[in-house]
Amino acid sequence: MMAHSKDLLELENFIGGKFIPCSSYIDSYNPSTGDVYCRVPDSGKEEVEAAVKAAQDAFPVWSSKSPLERSQILNKLADLIEHDLEAFAKAESKDQGKTITFARTVDIPRAVYNFRFFASSILHHVTECTEMATMGCVHYTSRAPVGVAGLISPWNLPLYLLTWKIAPAIACGNTVVAKPSEMTSVTAWMMCKLLEKAGVPHGVVNVVFGTGAKAGEALVCHPDVPLISFTGSTLTAQRITEKSAPHCKRLSLELGGKNPAIIFDDADFSQCIPTTLKSSFANQGEICLCTSRIFVQRGIYSEFLKRFVAEAKKWKAGNPSDPTVNVGALISKEHLEKVRSYVKRAQAEGARVLCGEGVDSLDLPAGNQKGYFMLPTVIAEVQDESCCMQEEIFGPVTCVVAFDTEEEVIKRANSVKYGLAATVWSSNVGRVHRVARRLQSGLVWTNCWLIRDLNLPFGGMKASGIGREGAKDSYEFFTEVKTITIKH
Ligand code: NAD
């Protein structure tokens, strides 16, 4: 039954340190029940204009604070989020569909760490200096915040990815207007409630909720927002690039992936199988870094497939609050239909679906019957040209195919438009280095997955993005550099 609007959680925009209601709202669903439970502001130009103005007003004071002062505020904000970790984890799970366990152990701890990490890293940058003795000159570089940063984030890791942008942007002295995904806005709104207590001055962080077409595009087109940091799909990035071009905006684009796992015949199965299950199905496969093409060397192909499918069948989908469940709900009904359609297309092309969608049945509790659930699905014998091997599915679906030689697998792994992340499994160190160097991929994990040092660059090649994020890379993106020459 549809809830009455007064029973729904109603979010407000956060502009200039104040929560401000909007004139119209969008329904937001709980993916694990299919019910509308929240109303999200349907902001547009007017709200974005107000937020940009507030951010501009806050810029002179915030940008002139010392890195240490800003660092202390970021650390305080990290502490406050951590203090409410359980409430944030429950909210993220309800809003996004992911399991509470995942939100509690991955999303929210990482959001906390994003603030701590940049609170620390901002204290340790050094600028360059060179001497030209023959000319009697020294040159040095100076870095300054750029201004109002526009930050746009997706629905799969809501607070995790939004804070991965807010933290470096404000640590560097910028002020921000952030627009989270309209499908997952709640934890950003909860964070806004902590900003004043953390000591973030009014107007430094503004959050405008709404759709990409209205609120997102208003931000991208705003002449006083000189940089946009965007994480989302390649298609949206193309539109953002076009719309921002007349203003020559600085863009950071973190986009989709079609990530290969390459498993050589000397791989350690005891590590490789559980990690590849996680890399394929964690967070319902809704992570840009998830594996969706598994290349297995022919000699171990049958054994791998048998063990991988047997383990995949043990994954349980259901109520995201149940600690025994490892697959939550997908983000929306439309997305579930899209993911399912890939499985149907693979079948129609003659591939074999070994478990999950269409093979095993879901066993859902009464309250979750209308949720958007799907079991981990393994497909074998898919052609490399098939859309299942070429397009980002972004769900719990992975394709397993055989290969013979190192040369062949590198070519096949690289034969997609994306280039975000790859994993390589082998106990031969020389081979691991050789293959890693030749893969067209911004990140290569060997004998592991998703272990990140935030100091180092993160980002994709080809259609997976432009630019990198990380300690040094984010610092460079969120600051403007100047070279100064002194003649003595
Ligand atoms: P999306 O591109 O549909 O939306 C992302 C954000 O952009 C949302 O906030 C949306 O409202 C906004 N948006 C949409 N149209 C816009 C427009 N015209 N102008 C401005 N903003 C607009 O992506 P999604 O479906 O929310 O997220 C899933 C995608 O994100 C997948 O492709 C996934 O791979 C990618 N992703 C990439 C990374 C990475 O780091 N590379 C991380 C997570 C997700």
Coordinates of N, CA, C and O in Angstrom, one line a residue, residues 85-183:
L85 N 27.9 5.7 13.0 CA 28.1 4.8 12.0 C 26.9 3.8 11.8 O 26.5 3.6 10.6
E86 N 26.4 3.3 12.8 CA 25.3 2.3 12.7 C 24.0 3.0 12.0 O 23.4 2.4 11.2
A87 N 23.7 4.2 12.5 CA 22.6 4.9 11.9 C 22.8 5.1 10.4 O 21.9 4.9 9.5
F88 N 24.0 5.5 10.1 CA 24.4 5.8 8.6 C 24.3 4.5 7.9 O 23.8 4.4 6.7
A89 N 24.8 3.4 8.4 CA 24.8 2.1 7.7 C 23.4 1.6 7.5 O 23.0 1.2 6.4
K90 N 22.5 1.8 8.5 CA 21.1 1.3 8.3 C 20.4 2.2 7.2 O 19.7 1.7 6.4
A91 N 20.7 3.5 7.2 CA 20.1 4.4 6.2 C 20.6 4.1 4.8 O 19.8 4.0 3.9
E92 N 21.8 3.8 4.7 CA 22.4 3.5 3.4 C 21.8 2.2 2.8 O 21.5 2.1 1.6
S93 N 21.6 1.2 3.7 CA 21.1 0.0 3.3 C 19.6 0.1 2.8 O 19.2 -0.4 1.8
K94 N 18.9 0.9 3.6 CA 17.4 1.1 3.3 C 17.3 1.9 2.0 O 16.4 1.6 1.1
D95 N 18.1 2.8 1.8 CA 18.0 3.7 0.6 C 18.5 3.0 -0.7 O 18.0 3.3 -1.8
Q96 N 19.6 2.2 -0.5 CA 20.3 1.7 -1.7 C 20.0 0.2 -2.0 O 20.1 -0.2 -3.1
G97 N 19.6 -0.5 -1.0 CA 19.3 -1.9 -1.2 C 20.4 -2.8 -0.7 O 20.2 -4.0 -0.6
K98 N 21.6 -2.3 -0.5 CA 22.7 -3.1 -0.1 C 22.5 -3.7 1.3 O 21.7 -3.2 2.0
T99 N 23.3 -4.7 1.6 CA 23.1 -5.3 3.0 C 23.7 -4.3 4.0 O 24.6 -3.5 3.7
I100 N 23.1 -4.4 5.2 CA 23.6 -3.5 6.3 C 25.1 -3.9 6.6 O 25.9 -3.1 6.8
T101 N 25.4 -5.2 6.4 CA 26.7 -5.6 6.7 C 27.7 -4.9 5.8 O 28.8 -4.4 6.2
F102 N 27.4 -4.8 4.5 CA 28.3 -4.1 3.6 C 28.4 -2.7 3.9 O 29.5 -2.1 3.9
A103 N 27.2 -2.0 4.2 CA 27.3 -0.6 4.5 C 28.1 -0.3 5.8 O 28.9 0.6 5.9
R104 N 28.0 -1.3 6.7 CA 28.6 -1.1 8.0 C 30.1 -1.4 7.9 O 30.9 -0.8 8.6
T105 N 30.5 -2.2 7.0 CA 31.9 -2.6 6.9 C 32.7 -1.9 5.8 O 33.9 -1.9 5.8
V106 N 31.9 -1.5 4.8 CA 32.6 -0.9 3.6 C 32.2 0.6 3.5 O 33.1 1.5 3.6
D107 N 31.0 0.9 3.2 CA 30.6 2.2 2.8 C 30.9 3.3 3.8 O 31.5 4.3 3.6
I108 N 30.4 3.1 5.0 CA 30.4 4.2 6.0 C 31.9 4.3 6.6 O 32.4 5.4 6.7
P109 N 32.5 3.2 6.9 CA 33.9 3.3 7.3 C 34.8 4.0 6.3 O 35.6 4.8 6.6
R110 N 34.5 3.8 5.0 CA 35.3 4.5 4.0 C 35.0 5.9 3.9 O 35.8 6.8 3.7
A111 N 33.7 6.3 4.1 CA 33.3 7.7 4.2 C 34.1 8.4 5.3 O 34.6 9.5 5.1
V112 N 34.1 7.8 6.4 CA 34.9 8.3 7.6 C 36.3 8.5 7.2 O 36.9 9.5 7.4
Y113 N 36.9 7.4 6.6 CA 38.3 7.4 6.2 C 38.6 8.5 5.2 O 39.7 9.1 5.2
N114 N 37.7 8.7 4.3 CA 37.9 9.8 3.2 C 38.2 11.1 3.9 O 39.2 11.8 3.5
F115 N 37.5 11.5 4.9 CA 37.7 12.7 5.6 C 39.1 12.7 6.4 O 39.8 13.6 6.3
R116 N 39.3 11.6 7.1 CA 40.6 11.4 7.8 C 41.8 11.5 6.9 O 42.8 12.1 7.2
F117 N 41.6 10.8 5.8 CA 42.8 10.7 4.9 C 43.1 12.0 4.3 O 44.3 12.4 4.3
F118 N 42.1 12.8 3.8 CA 42.5 14.1 3.2 C 42.8 15.1 4.3 O 43.6 16.1 4.0
A119 N 42.3 14.9 5.5 CA 42.7 15.8 6.7 C 44.2 15.7 6.9 O 44.9 16.6 7.2
S120 N 44.7 14.5 6.7 CA 46.1 14.3 6.9 C 46.9 14.6 5.6 O 47.9 15.4 5.7
S121 N 46.5 14.2 4.5 CA 47.3 14.3 3.3 C 47.5 15.8 2.9 O 48.5 16.2 2.4
I122 N 46.5 16.7 3.3 CA 46.6 18.1 2.9 C 47.8 18.8 3.6 O 48.3 19.8 3.2
L123 N 48.2 18.1 4.7 CA 49.3 18.7 5.5 C 50.7 18.4 4.9 O 51.7 18.9 5.4
H124 N 50.7 17.5 3.9 CA 52.0 16.9 3.5 C 52.4 17.2 2.1 O 53.4 16.6 1.6
H125 N 51.8 18.1 1.4 CA 52.2 18.4 0.1 C 53.3 19.4 0.0 O 53.4 20.3 0.8
V126 N 54.2 19.2 -0.9 CA 55.3 20.2 -1.1 C 55.2 20.6 -2.6 O 54.8 19.9 -3.4
T127 N 55.5 21.9 -2.8 CA 55.5 22.4 -4.1 C 56.9 22.3 -4.7 O 57.9 22.1 -4.0
E128 N 57.0 22.5 -6.0 CA 58.3 22.3 -6.7 C 59.1 23.6 -6.7 O 58.5 24.7 -6.6
C129 N 60.4 23.5 -6.8 CA 61.3 24.7 -6.8 C 62.5 24.3 -7.7 O 63.0 23.2 -7.5
T130 N 62.9 25.1 -8.6 CA 64.1 24.8 -9.4 C 64.9 26.1 -9.4 O 64.4 27.2 -9.2
E131 N 66.2 25.9 -9.6 CA 67.1 27.0 -9.7 C 67.8 27.1 -11.0 O 68.1 26.0 -11.6
M132 N 67.9 28.3 -11.6 CA 68.6 28.5 -12.8 C 69.8 29.5 -12.5 O 69.6 30.7 -12.6
A133 N 70.9 28.9 -12.0 CA 71.9 29.7 -11.5 C 72.5 30.6 -12.6 O 72.8 31.8 -12.3
T134 N 72.6 30.2 -13.8 CA 73.2 31.0 -14.8 C 72.3 32.3 -15.1 O 72.8 33.3 -15.5
M135 N 71.0 32.2 -14.9 CA 70.1 33.3 -15.1 C 69.9 34.1 -13.8 O 69.2 35.1 -13.8
G136 N 70.4 33.6 -12.7 CA 70.2 34.2 -11.4 C 68.7 34.1 -10.9 O 68.2 35.0 -10.4
C137 N 68.1 33.0 -11.3 CA 66.7 32.8 -11.0 C 66.4 31.6 -10.1 O 67.1 30.6 -10.3
V138 N 65.4 31.7 -9.3 CA 64.7 30.5 -8.8 C 63.3 30.5 -9.3 O 62.7 31.6 -9.4
H139 N 62.7 29.3 -9.5 CA 61.3 29.2 -9.9 C 60.7 28.4 -8.8 O 61.3 27.4 -8.3
Y140 N 59.5 28.7 -8.5 CA 58.7 27.8 -7.6 C 57.2 27.8 -8.0 O 56.8 28.7 -8.7
T141 N 56.6 26.7 -7.6 CA 55.1 26.7 -7.9 C 54.3 27.0 -6.6 O 54.8 26.7 -5.5
S142 N 53.2 27.6 -6.8 CA 52.3 27.9 -5.7 C 50.9 27.3 -6.1 O 50.5 27.4 -7.3
R143 N 50.2 26.7 -5.2 CA 48.9 26.2 -5.5 C 47.8 26.9 -4.7 O 48.0 27.2 -3.5
A144 N 46.7 27.1 -5.3 CA 45.5 27.8 -4.6 C 44.3 27.0 -5.0 O 44.1 26.5 -6.1
P145 N 43.3 27.1 -4.1 CA 42.0 26.4 -4.4 C 41.4 27.1 -5.6 O 41.6 28.3 -5.9
V146 N 40.5 26.4 -6.3 CA 40.0 26.9 -7.6 C 38.8 27.8 -7.4 O 38.6 28.8 -8.1
G147 N 37.9 27.4 -6.5 CA 36.7 28.2 -6.2 C 35.5 27.3 -5.8 O 35.7 26.5 -4.9
V148 N 34.4 27.4 -6.5 CA 33.3 26.5 -6.2 C 33.3 25.3 -7.0 O 33.3 25.3 -8.2
A149 N 33.4 24.1 -6.3 CA 33.5 22.8 -7.0 C 32.1 22.2 -7.1 O 31.4 22.2 -6.1
G150 N 31.8 21.7 -8.3 CA 30.5 21.0 -8.5 C 30.8 19.5 -8.4 O 31.7 19.0 -9.1
L151 N 30.1 18.8 -7.5 CA 30.4 17.4 -7.3 C 29.2 16.6 -7.5 O 28.1 16.8 -6.9
I152 N 29.3 15.6 -8.4 CA 28.1 14.8 -8.8 C 28.4 13.3 -8.6 O 29.4 12.8 -9.2
S153 N 27.6 12.6 -7.9 CA 27.9 11.3 -7.5 C 26.8 10.3 -7.9 O 25.6 10.7 -8.0
P154 N 27.1 9.0 -8.0 CA 26.1 8.0 -8.4 C 25.5 7.3 -7.2 O 25.7 7.6 -6.0
W155 N 24.7 6.3 -7.5 CA 23.9 5.6 -6.4 C 24.5 4.4 -5.8 O 23.9 3.8 -4.9
N156 N 25.6 3.9 -6.4 CA 26.0 2.5 -5.9 C 26.7 2.5 -4.6 O 26.6 1.6 -3.8
L157 N 27.5 3.6 -4.4 CA 28.3 3.7 -3.1 C 28.0 5.2 -2.6 O 28.9 6.0 -2.7
P158 N 26.8 5.5 -2.2 CA 26.4 6.9 -2.1 C 27.3 7.8 -1.2 O 27.9 8.7 -1.8
L159 N 27.4 7.5 0.1 CA 28.2 8.4 0.9 C 29.7 8.2 0.7 O 30.5 9.2 0.7
Y160 N 30.1 7.0 0.4 CA 31.5 6.7 0.1 C 32.0 7.5 -1.0 O 33.1 8.2 -0.9
L161 N 31.3 7.6 -2.1 CA 31.8 8.3 -3.3 C 31.6 9.8 -3.2 O 32.4 10.6 -3.7
L162 N 30.5 10.2 -2.5 CA 30.3 11.7 -2.4 C 31.4 12.3 -1.5 O 32.0 13.3 -1.8
T163 N 31.8 11.6 -0.4 CA 32.8 12.1 0.5 C 34.2 12.0 -0.1 O 35.1 12.7 0.3
W164 N 34.4 11.1 -1.0 CA 35.6 10.9 -1.8 C 35.9 12.2 -2.6 O 37.0 12.5 -3.0
K165 N 34.8 13.0 -2.9 CA 34.9 14.2 -3.6 C 34.9 15.4 -2.6 O 35.7 16.3 -2.7
I166 N 34.0 15.4 -1.7 CA 33.9 16.5 -0.7 C 35.2 16.7 0.1 O 35.7 17.8 0.2
A167 N 35.7 15.6 0.6 CA 36.9 15.7 1.5 C 38.1 16.4 0.8 O 38.6 17.4 1.3
P168 N 38.5 15.9 -0.4 CA 39.7 16.6 -1.0 C 39.3 18.1 -1.4 O 40.2 19.0 -1.3
A169 N 38.1 18.3 -1.9 CA 37.7 19.6 -2.4 C 37.8 20.6 -1.3 O 38.4 21.7 -1.5
I170 N 37.2 20.3 -0.1 CA 37.3 21.3 1.0 C 38.6 21.3 1.7 O 39.0 22.4 2.2
A171 N 39.3 20.2 1.7 CA 40.6 20.2 2.3 C 41.5 21.2 1.6 O 42.4 21.8 2.2
C172 N 41.4 21.2 0.3 CA 42.2 22.2 -0.5 C 41.8 23.6 -0.4 O 42.4 24.5 -1.0
G173 N 40.6 23.9 0.2 CA 40.2 25.2 0.4 C 39.1 25.7 -0.5 O 38.7 26.9 -0.6
N174 N 38.5 24.7 -1.3 CA 37.4 25.1 -2.2 C 36.1 25.0 -1.4 O 36.1 24.4 -0.3
T175 N 35.1 25.6 -1.9 CA 33.7 25.4 -1.3 C 33.0 24.6 -2.4 O 33.4 24.5 -3.5
V176 N 31.9 23.9 -1.9 CA 31.3 22.9 -2.9 C 29.8 23.0 -3.0 O 29.1 23.4 -2.0
V177 N 29.3 22.7 -4.1 CA 27.9 22.3 -4.3 C 27.9 20.9 -4.8 O 28.4 20.6 -5.8
A178 N 27.3 20.0 -3.9 CA 27.2 18.6 -4.3 C 25.8 18.2 -4.7 O 24.9 18.7 -4.1
K179 N 25.8 17.3 -5.6 CA 24.5 16.7 -6.0 C 24.6 15.2 -6.0 O 25.1 14.6 -6.9
P180 N 24.1 14.6 -5.0 CA 24.1 13.1 -4.9 C 23.1 12.5 -5.9 O 22.2 13.3 -6.4
S181 N 23.1 11.2 -6.1 CA 22.1 10.6 -7.0 C 20.7 10.8 -6.4 O 20.5 10.6 -5.2
E182 N 19.7 11.1 -7.2 CA 18.3 11.3 -6.7 C 17.8 10.0 -6.1 O 16.8 10.0 -5.4
M183 N 18.5 8.8 -6.5 CA 17.9 7.6 -5.9 C 18.5 7.3 -4.5 O 18.0 6.4 -3.8

